[in-house]
PDB file of C-alpha atoms in Angstrom:
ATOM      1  CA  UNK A 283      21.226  10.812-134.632  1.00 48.00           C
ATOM      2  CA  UNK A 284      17.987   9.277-135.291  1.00 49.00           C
ATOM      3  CA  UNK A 285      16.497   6.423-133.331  1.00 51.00           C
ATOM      4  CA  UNK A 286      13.372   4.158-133.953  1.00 53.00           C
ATOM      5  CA  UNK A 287      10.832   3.301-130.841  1.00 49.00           C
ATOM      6  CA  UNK A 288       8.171   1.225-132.600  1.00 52.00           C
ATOM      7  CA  UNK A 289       6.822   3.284-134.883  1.00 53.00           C
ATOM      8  CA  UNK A 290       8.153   6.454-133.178  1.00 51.00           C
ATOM      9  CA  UNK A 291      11.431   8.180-134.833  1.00 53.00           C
ATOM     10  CA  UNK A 292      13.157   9.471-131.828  1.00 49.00           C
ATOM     11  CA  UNK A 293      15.715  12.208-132.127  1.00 50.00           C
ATOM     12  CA  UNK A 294      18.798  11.681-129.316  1.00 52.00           C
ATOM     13  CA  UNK A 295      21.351  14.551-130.588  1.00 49.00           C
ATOM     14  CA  UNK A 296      22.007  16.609-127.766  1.00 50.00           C
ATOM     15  CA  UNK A 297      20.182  19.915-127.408  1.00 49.00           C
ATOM     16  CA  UNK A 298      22.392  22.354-128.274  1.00 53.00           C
ATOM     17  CA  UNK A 299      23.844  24.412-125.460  1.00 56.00           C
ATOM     18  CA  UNK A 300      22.671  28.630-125.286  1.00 58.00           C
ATOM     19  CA  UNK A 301      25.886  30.649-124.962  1.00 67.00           C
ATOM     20  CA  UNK A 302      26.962  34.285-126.097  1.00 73.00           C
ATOM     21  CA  UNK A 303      24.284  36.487-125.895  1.00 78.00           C
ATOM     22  CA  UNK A 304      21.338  34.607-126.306  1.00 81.00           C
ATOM     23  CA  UNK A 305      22.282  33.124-123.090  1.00 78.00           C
ATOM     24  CA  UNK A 306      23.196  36.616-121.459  1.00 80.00           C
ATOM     25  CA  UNK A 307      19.225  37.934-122.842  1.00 80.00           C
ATOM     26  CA  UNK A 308      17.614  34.674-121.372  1.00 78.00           C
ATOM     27  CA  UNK A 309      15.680  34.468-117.821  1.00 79.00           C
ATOM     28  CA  UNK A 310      18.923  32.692-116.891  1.00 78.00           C
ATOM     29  CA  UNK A 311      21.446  35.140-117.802  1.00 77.00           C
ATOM     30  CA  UNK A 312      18.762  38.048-116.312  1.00 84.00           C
ATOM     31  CA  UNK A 313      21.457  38.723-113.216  1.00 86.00           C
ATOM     32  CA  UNK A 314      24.461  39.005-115.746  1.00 87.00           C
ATOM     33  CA  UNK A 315      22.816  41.170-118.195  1.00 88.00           C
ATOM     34  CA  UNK A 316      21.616  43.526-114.614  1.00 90.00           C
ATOM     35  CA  UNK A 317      25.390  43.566-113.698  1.00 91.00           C
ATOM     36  CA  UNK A 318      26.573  44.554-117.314  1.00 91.00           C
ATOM     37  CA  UNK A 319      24.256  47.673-117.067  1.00 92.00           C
ATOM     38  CA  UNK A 320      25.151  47.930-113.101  1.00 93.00           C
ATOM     39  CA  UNK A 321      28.840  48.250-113.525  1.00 92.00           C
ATOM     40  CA  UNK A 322      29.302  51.406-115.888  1.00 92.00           C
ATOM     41  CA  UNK A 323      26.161  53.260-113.790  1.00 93.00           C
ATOM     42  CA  UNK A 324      27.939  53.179-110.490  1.00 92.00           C
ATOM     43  CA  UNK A 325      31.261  54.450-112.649  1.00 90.00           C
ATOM     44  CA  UNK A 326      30.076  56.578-115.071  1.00 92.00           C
ATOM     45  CA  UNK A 327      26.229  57.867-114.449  1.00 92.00           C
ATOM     46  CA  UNK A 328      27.389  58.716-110.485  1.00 92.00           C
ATOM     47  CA  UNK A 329      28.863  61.925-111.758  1.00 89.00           C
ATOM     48  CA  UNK A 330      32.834  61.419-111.704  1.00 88.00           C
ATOM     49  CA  UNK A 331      33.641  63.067-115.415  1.00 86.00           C
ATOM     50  CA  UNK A 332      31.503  65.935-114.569  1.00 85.00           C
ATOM     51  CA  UNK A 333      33.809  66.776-111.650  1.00 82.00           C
ATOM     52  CA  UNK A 334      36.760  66.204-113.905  1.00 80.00           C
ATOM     53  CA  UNK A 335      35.909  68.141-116.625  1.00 76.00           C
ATOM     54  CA  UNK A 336      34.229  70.713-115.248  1.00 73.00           C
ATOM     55  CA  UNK A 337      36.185  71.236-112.249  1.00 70.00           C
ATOM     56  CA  UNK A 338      36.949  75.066-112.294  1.00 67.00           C
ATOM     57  CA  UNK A 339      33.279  75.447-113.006  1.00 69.00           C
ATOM     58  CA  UNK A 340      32.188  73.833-109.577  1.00 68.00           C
ATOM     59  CA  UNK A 341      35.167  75.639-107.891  1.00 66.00           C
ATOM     60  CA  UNK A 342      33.594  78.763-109.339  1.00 66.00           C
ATOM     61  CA  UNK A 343      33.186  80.353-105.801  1.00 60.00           C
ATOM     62  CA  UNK A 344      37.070  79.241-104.880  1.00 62.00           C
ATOM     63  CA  UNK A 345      39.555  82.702-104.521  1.00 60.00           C
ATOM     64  CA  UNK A 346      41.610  80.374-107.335  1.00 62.00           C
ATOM     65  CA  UNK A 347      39.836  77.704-108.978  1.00 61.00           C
ATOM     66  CA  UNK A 348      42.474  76.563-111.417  1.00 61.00           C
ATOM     67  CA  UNK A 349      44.510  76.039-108.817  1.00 57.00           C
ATOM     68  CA  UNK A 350      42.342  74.167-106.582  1.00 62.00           C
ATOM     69  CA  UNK A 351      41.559  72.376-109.581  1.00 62.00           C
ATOM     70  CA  UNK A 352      44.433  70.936-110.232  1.00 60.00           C
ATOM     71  CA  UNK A 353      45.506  69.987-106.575  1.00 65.00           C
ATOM     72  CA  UNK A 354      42.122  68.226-105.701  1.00 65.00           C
ATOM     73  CA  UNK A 355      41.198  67.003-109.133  1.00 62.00           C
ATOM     74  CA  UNK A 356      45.257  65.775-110.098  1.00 65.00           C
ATOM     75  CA  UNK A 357      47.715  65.400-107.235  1.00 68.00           C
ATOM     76  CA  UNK A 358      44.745  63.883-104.826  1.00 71.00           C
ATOM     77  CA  UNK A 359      43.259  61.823-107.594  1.00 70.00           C
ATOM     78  CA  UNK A 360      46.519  60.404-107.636  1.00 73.00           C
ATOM     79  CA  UNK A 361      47.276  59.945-104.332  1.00 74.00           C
ATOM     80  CA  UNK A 362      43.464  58.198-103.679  1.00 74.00           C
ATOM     81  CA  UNK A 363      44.103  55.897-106.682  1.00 76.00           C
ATOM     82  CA  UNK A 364      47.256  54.528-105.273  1.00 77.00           C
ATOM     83  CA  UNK A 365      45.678  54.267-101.421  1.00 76.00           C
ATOM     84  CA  UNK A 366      43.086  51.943-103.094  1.00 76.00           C
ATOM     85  CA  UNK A 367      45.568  49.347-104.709  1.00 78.00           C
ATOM     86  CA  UNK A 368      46.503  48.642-101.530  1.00 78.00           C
ATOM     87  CA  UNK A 369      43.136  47.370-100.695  1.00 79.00           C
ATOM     88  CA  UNK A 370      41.924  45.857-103.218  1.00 79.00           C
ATOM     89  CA  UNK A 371      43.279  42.384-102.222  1.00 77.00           C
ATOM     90  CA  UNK A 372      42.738  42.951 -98.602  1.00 80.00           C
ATOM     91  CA  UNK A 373      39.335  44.054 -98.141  1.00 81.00           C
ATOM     92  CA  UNK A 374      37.955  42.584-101.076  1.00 80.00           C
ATOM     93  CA  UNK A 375      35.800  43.813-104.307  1.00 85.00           C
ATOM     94  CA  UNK A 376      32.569  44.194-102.700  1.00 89.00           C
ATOM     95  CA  UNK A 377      33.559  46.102 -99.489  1.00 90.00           C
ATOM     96  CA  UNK A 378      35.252  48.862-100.992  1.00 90.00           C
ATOM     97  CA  UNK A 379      32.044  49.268-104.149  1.00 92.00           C
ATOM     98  CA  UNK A 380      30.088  49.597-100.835  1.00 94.00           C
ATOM     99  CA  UNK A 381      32.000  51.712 -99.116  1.00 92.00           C
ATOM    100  CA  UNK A 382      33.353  53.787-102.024  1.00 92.00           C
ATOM    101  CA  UNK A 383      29.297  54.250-103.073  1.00 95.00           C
ATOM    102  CA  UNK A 384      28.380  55.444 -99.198  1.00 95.00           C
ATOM    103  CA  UNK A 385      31.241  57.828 -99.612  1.00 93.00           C
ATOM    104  CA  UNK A 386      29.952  59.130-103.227  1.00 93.00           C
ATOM    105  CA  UNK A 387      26.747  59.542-102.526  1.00 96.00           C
ATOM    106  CA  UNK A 388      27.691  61.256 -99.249  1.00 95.00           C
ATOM    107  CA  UNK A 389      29.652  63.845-100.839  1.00 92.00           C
ATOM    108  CA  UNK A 390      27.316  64.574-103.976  1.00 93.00           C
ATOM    109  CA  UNK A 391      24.237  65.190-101.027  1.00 94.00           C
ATOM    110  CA  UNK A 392      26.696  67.895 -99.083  1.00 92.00           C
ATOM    111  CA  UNK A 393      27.156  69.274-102.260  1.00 89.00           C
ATOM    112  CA  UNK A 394      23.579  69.541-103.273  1.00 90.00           C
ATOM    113  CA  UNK A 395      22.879  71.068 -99.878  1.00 92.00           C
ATOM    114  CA  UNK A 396      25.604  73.146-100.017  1.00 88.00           C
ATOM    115  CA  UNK A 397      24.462  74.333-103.367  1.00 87.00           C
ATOM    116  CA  UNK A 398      20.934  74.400-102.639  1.00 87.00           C
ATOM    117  CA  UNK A 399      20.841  76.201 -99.538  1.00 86.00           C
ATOM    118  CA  UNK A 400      23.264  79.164 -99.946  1.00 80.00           C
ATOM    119  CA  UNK A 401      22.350  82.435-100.628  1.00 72.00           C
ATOM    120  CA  UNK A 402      23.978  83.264-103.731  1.00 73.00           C
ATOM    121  CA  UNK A 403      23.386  79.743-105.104  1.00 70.00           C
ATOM    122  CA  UNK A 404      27.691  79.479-105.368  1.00 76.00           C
ATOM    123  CA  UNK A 405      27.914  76.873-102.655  1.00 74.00           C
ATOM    124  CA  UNK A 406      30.566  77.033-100.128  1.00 79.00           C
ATOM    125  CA  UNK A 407      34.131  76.799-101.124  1.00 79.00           C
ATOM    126  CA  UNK A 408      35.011  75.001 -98.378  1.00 82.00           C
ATOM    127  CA  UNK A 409      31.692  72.577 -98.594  1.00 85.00           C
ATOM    128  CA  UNK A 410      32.303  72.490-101.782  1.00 81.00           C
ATOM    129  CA  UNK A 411      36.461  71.598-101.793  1.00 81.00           C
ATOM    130  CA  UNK A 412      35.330  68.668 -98.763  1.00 85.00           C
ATOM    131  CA  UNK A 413      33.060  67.204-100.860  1.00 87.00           C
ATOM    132  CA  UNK A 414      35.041  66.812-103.878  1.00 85.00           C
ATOM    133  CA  UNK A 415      37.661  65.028-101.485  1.00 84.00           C
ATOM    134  CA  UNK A 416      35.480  62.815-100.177  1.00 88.00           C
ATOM    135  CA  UNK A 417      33.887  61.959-103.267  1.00 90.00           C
ATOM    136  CA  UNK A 418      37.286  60.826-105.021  1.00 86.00           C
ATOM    137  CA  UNK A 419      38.299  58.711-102.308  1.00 85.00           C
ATOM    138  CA  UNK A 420      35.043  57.057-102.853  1.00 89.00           C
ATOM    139  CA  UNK A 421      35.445  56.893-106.315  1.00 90.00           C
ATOM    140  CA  UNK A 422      39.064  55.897-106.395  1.00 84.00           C
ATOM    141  CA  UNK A 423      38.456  53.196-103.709  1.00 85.00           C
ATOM    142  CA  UNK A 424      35.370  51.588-105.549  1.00 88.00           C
ATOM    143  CA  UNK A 425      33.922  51.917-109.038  1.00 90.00           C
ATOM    144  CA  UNK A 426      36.833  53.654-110.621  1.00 87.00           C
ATOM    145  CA  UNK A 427      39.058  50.800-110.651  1.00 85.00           C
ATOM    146  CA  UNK A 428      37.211  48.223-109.398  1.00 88.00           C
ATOM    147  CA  UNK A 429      34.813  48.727-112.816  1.00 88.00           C
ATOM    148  CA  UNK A 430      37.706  47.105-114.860  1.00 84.00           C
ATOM    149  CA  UNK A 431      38.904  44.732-112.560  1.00 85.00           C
ATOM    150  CA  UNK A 432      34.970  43.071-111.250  1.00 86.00           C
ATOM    151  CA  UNK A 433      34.040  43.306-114.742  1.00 85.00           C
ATOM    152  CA  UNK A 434      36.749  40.791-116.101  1.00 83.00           C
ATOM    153  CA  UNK A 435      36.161  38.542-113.012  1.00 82.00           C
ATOM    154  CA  UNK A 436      32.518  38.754-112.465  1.00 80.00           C
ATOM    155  CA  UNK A 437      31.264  36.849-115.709  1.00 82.00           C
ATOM    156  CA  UNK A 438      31.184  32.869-116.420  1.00 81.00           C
ATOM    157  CA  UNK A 439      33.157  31.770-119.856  1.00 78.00           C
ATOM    158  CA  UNK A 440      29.736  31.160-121.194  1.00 79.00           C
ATOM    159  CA  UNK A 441      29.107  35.208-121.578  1.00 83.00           C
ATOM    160  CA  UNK A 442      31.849  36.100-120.506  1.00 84.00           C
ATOM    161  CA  UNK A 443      33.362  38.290-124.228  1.00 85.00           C
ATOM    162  CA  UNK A 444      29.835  39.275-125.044  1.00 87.00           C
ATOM    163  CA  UNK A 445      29.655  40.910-120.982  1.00 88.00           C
ATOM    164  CA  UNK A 446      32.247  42.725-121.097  1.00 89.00           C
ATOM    165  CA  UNK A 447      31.750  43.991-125.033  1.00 90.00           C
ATOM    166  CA  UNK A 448      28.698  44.878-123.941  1.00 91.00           C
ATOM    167  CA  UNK A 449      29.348  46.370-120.430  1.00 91.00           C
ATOM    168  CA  UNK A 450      32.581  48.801-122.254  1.00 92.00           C
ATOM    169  CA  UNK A 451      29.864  49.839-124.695  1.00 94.00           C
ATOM    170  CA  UNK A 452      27.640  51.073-121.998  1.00 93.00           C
ATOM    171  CA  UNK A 453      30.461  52.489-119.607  1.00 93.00           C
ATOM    172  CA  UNK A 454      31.041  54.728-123.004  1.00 93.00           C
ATOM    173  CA  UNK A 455      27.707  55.370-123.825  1.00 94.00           C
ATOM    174  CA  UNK A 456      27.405  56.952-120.040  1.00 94.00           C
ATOM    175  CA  UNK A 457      30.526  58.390-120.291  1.00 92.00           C
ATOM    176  CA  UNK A 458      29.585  60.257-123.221  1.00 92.00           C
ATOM    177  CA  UNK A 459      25.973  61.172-121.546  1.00 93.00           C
ATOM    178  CA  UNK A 460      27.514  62.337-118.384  1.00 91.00           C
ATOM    179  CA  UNK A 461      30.284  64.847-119.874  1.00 89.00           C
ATOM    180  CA  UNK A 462      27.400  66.174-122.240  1.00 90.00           C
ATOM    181  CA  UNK A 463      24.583  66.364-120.282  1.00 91.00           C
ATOM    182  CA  UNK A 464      26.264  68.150-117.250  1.00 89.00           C
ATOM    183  CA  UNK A 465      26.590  71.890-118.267  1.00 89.00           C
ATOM    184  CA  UNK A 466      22.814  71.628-120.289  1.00 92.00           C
ATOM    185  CA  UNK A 467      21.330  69.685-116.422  1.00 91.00           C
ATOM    186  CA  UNK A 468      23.633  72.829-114.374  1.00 88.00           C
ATOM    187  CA  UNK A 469      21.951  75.604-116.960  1.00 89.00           C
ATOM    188  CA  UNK A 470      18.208  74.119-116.487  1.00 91.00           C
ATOM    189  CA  UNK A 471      17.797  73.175-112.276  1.00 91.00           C
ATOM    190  CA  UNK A 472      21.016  74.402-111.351  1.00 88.00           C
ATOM    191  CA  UNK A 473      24.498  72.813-109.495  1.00 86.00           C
ATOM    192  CA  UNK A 474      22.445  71.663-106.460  1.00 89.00           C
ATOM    193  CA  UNK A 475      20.083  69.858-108.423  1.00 92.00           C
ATOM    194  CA  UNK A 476      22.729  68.099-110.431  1.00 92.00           C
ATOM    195  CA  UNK A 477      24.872  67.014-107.741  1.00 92.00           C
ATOM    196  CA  UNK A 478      21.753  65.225-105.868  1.00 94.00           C
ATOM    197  CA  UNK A 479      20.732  63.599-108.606  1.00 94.00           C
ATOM    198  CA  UNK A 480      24.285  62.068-108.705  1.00 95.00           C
ATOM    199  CA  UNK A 481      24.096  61.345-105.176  1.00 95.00           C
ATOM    200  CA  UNK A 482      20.377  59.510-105.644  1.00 96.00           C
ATOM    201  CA  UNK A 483      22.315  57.822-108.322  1.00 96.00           C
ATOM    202  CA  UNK A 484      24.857  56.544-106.135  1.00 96.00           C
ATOM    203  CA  UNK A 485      22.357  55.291-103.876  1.00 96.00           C
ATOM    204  CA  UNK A 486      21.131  52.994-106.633  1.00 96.00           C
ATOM    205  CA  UNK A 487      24.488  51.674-107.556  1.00 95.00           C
ATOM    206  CA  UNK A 488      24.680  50.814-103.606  1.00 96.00           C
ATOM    207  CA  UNK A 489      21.630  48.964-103.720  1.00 96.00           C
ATOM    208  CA  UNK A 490      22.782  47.109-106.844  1.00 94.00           C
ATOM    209  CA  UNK A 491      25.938  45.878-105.329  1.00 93.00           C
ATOM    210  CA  UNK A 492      24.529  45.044-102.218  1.00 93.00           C
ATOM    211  CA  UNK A 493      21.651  42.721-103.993  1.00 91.00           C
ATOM    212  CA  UNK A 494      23.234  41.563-107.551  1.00 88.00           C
ATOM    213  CA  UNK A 495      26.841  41.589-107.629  1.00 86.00           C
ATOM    214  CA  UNK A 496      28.803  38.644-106.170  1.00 82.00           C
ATOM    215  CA  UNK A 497      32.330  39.185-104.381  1.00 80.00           C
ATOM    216  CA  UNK A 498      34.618  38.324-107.075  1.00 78.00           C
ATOM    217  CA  UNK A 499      37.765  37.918-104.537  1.00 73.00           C
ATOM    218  CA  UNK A 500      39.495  34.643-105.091  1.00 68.00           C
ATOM    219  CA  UNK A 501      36.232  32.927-106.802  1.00 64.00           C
ATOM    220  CA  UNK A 502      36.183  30.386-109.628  1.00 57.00           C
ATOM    221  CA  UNK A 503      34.347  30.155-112.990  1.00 53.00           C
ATOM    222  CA  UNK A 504      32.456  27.320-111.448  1.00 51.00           C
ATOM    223  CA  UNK A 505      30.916  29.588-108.661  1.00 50.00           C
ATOM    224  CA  UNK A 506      29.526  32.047-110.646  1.00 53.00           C
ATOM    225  CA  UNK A 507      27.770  29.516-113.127  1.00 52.00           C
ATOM    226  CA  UNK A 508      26.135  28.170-110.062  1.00 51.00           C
ATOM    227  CA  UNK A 509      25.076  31.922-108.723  1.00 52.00           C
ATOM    228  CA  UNK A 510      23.079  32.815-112.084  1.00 52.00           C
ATOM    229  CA  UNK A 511      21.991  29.085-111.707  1.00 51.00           C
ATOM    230  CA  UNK A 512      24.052  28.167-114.929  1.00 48.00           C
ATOM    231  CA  UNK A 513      25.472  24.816-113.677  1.00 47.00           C
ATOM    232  CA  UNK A 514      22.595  22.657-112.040  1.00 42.00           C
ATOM    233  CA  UNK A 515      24.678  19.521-112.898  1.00 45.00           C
ATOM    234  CA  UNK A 516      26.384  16.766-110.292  1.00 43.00           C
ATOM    235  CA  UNK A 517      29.522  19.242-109.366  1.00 43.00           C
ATOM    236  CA  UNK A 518      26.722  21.598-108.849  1.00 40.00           C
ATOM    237  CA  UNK A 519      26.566  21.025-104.893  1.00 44.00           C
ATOM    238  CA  UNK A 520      30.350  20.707-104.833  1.00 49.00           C
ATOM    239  CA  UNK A 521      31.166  24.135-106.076  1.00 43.00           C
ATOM    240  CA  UNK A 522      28.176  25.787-104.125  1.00 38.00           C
ATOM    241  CA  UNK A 523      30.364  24.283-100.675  1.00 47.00           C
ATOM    242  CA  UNK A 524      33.215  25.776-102.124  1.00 51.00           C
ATOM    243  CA  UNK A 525      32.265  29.096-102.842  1.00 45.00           C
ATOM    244  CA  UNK A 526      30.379  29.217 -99.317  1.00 43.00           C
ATOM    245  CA  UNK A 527      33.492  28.528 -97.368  1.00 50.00           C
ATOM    246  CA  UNK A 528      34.973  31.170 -99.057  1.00 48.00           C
ATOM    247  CA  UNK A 529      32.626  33.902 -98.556  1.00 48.00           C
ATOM    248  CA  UNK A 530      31.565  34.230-101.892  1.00 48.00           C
ATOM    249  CA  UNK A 531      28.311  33.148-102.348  1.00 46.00           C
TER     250      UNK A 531
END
């Protein structure tokens, strides 16, 4: 609509409202775009396919590594995956990325070491069995699930489809990298090598948890509009209150 102010034609349609992903590439949609990257890296680029595929590879030095394939890799797998839907709800999101991460990155460094320092460069079987434990209960606990479940409750409606389009593509893209690159990374610096450069990669998923990514336990759309600074209108204030008193901002 067009309005006259003396001689001055003055246009009053509204401005029309960024959404989709020319909202999610704009300064304000900076922290969502971070957490669409930072979601599939502390899944995928922390190392978890290259212990799954490659298991008997790693268990190399094991008197049976089929075997101890299958029980650490399958039956505990299973038995970490259902430990962690039972905590889910009761510690919340962030907790368990945080712990799960500190328990990752744990395990890949003991590898590395184990790796790095032993004489034959085979690791130690037992080091090496430890670790992988450890490492699953991590990985079970935190990012495994927790990718799928933070990722369809972390973004605003605004972005919301074009998020999670775009944070799948990139949890496939590093999927992809990881299970390829693994054996060609092992051939050129060698297991220990590999293994702490998933654990330094785990660090860096810790760090972005800790800084960017919002506890997604029990919040509403409204408070994460007003955490990437979204919603700066009158109910603004309102939802900030709200989301403090629950813990979530």
């Amino acid at each position: 609509k067009i309005a006259r102010s003396g001689n001055v034609e003055v246009d009053r349609a509204p401005a029309k409202k960024a959404n989709g992903y020319r909202l999610l590439c704009s300064s304000k949609g900076t922290k969502w775009l971070i957490i669409c990257i930072g979601l599939p890296l502390c899944q995928q680029l922390t190392g978890i396919n290259a212990i799954m595929f490659y298991g008997p590879q790693i268990f190399k030095s094991s008197p049976k590594p089929l075997v101890t394939t299958f029980l650490v890799n399958g039956l505990y797998n299973t038995f970490a995956v259902v430990i962690s839907i039972s905590l889910i709800e009761r510690l919340g999101r962030r907790v368990l990325m945080l712990g799960g991460l500190t328990a990752m990155a744990c395990a890949c460094i003991m590898m590395g070491l184990s790796y790095q320092l032993s004489a034959d460069g085979q690791g130690s079987p037992t080091i090496s069995t430890v670790s992988i434990i450890l490492y699953l209960s991590g990985f079970e606990a935190g990012p495994g699930p927790l990718f799928f479940l933070m990722a369809s409750e972390a973004f605003p409606a605004d972005v919301r489809s074009e998020a999670l389009s775009l944070s799948n593509f990139l949890c496939n893209v590093m999927n992809i990298f990881t299970s390829a690159m693994f054996p060609v990374l092992n051939v050129a610096f060698g297991t220990g090598f590999v293994f702490m450069f998933y654990g330094a990669v785990c660090v860096v998923g810790f760090l972005f948890v800790y800084y960017m990514l919002p506890e997604t336990k029990g919040t509403e759309k409204e408070d994460l509009r007003v955490y990437v600074n979204l919603d700066t209108g009158a109910g603004a204030a309102e939802s900030i209150k709200k989301a403090a008193s629950r813990g979530n901002l």
